[in-house]
mmCIF file of C-alpha atoms in Angstrom:
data_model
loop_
_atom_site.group_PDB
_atom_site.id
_atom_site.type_symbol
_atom_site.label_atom_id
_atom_site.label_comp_id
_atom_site.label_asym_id
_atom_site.label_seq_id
_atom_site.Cartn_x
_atom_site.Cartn_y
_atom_site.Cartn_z
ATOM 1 C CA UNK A 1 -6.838 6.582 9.068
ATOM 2 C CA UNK A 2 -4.959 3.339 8.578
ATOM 3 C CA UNK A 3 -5.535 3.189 4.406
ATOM 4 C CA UNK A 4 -4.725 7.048 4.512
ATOM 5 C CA UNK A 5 -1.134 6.276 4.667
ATOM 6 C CA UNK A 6 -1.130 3.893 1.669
ATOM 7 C CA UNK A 7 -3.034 6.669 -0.583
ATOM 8 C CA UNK A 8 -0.319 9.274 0.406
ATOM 9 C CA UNK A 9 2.149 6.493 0.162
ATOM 10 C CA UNK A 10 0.990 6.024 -3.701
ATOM 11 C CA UNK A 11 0.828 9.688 -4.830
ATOM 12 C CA UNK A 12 4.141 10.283 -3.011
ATOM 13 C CA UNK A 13 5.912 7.744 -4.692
ATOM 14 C CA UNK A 14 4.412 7.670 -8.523
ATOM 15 C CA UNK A 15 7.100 8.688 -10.947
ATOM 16 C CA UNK A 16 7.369 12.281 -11.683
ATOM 17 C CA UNK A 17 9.854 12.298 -14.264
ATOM 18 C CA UNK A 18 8.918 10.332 -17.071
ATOM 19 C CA UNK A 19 6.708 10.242 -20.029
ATOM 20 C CA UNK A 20 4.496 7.215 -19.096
ATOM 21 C CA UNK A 21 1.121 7.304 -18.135
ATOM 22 C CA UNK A 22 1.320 6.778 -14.588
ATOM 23 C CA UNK A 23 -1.512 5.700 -12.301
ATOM 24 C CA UNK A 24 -2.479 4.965 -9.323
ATOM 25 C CA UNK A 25 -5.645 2.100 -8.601
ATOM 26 C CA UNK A 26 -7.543 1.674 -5.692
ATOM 27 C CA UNK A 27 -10.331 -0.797 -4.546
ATOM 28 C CA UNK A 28 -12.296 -1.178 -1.490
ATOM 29 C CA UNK A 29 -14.933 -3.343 -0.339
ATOM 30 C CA UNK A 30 -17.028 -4.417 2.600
ATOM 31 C CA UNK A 31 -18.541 -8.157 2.702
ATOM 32 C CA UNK A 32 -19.438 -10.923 5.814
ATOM 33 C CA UNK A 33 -17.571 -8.307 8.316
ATOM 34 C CA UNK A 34 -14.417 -7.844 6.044
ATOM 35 C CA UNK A 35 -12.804 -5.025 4.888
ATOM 36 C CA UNK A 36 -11.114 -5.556 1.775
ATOM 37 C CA UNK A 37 -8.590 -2.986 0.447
ATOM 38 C CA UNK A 38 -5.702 -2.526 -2.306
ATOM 39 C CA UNK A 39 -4.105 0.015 -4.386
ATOM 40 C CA UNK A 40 -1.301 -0.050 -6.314
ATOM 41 C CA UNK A 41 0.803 2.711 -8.034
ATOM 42 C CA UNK A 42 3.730 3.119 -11.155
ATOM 43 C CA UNK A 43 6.677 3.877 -9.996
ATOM 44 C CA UNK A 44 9.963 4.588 -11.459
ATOM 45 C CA UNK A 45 12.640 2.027 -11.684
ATOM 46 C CA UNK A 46 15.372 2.787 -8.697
ATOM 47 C CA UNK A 47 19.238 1.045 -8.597
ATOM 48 C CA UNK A 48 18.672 -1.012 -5.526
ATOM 49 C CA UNK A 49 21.393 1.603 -3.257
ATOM 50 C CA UNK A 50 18.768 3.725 -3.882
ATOM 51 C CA UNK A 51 15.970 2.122 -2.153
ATOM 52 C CA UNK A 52 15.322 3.358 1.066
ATOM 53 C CA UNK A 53 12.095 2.454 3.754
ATOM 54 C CA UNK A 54 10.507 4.929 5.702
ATOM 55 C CA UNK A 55 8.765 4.388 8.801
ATOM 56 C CA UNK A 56 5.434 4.814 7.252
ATOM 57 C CA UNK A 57 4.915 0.955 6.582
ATOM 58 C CA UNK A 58 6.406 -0.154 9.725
ATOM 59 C CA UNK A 59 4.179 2.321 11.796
ATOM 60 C CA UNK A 60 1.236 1.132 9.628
ATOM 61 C CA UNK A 61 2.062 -2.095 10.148
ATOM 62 C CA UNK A 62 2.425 -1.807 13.980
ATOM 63 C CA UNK A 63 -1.077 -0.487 14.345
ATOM 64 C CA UNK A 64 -3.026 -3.376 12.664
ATOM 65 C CA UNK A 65 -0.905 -5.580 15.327
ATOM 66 C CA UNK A 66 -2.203 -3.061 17.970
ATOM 67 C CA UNK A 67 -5.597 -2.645 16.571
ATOM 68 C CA UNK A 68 -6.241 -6.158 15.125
ATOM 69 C CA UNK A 69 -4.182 -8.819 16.082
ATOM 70 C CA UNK A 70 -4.813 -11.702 14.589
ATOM 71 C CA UNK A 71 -7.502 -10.744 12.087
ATOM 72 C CA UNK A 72 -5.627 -8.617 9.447
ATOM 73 C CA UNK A 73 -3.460 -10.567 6.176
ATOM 74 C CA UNK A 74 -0.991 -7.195 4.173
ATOM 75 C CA UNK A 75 1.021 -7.968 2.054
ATOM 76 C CA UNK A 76 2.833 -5.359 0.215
ATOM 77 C CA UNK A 77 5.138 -6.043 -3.034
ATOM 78 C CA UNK A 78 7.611 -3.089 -4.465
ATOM 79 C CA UNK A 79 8.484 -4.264 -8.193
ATOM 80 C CA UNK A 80 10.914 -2.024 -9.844
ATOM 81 C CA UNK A 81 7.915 -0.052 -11.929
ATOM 82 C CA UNK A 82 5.118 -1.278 -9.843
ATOM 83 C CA UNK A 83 4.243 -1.074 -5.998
ATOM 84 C CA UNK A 84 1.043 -2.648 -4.648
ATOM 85 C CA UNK A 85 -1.044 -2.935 -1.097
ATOM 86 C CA UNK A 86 -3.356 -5.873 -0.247
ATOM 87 C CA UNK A 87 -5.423 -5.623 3.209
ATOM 88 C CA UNK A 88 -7.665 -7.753 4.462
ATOM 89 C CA UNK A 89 -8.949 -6.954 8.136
ATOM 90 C CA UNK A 90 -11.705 -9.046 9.797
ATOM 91 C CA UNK A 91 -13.897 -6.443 11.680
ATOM 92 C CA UNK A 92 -15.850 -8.655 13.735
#
């Protein structure tokens, strides 16, 4: 249920309101005990006092501490029309 949160998190956030294409990408893979996962999603530009961070990320990020300490690499980048989600966890 971990990735769950980063799928809702990319259909939540794609822009609504314009006439771009918008899109969301995901990839997942399994090799030598390693999960490897990313998606990314367009998003609409936002004025930076409108930028706001749920607790969605934090709580997700919480849980690979509690659940994998040591053996997990996210990193997460929010560009102003682009947001994307690496995760690498080492299951064994």
């Amino acid at each position: 249920l971990l990735l769950a949160s980063f799928v809702e998190n990319a259909f939540k956030h794609i822009s609504h309101h314009n006439d771009k294409t918008n899109f969301v990408k995901m990839d997942m893979q399994y090799e030598n005990n390693k999960l490897i996962f990313s998606i990314e999603n367009s998003k609409e530009k936002q004025p930076s006092h409108e930028r706001q961070g749920g607790i969605g990320l934090s709580n997700v990020r919480r849980r690979l501490e509690l659940l994998y300490p040591g053996k997990h690499d996210l990193v997460i980048s929010n560009r102003d029309d682009l947001f994307t989600v690496h995760l690498n966890i080492q299951l064994s």
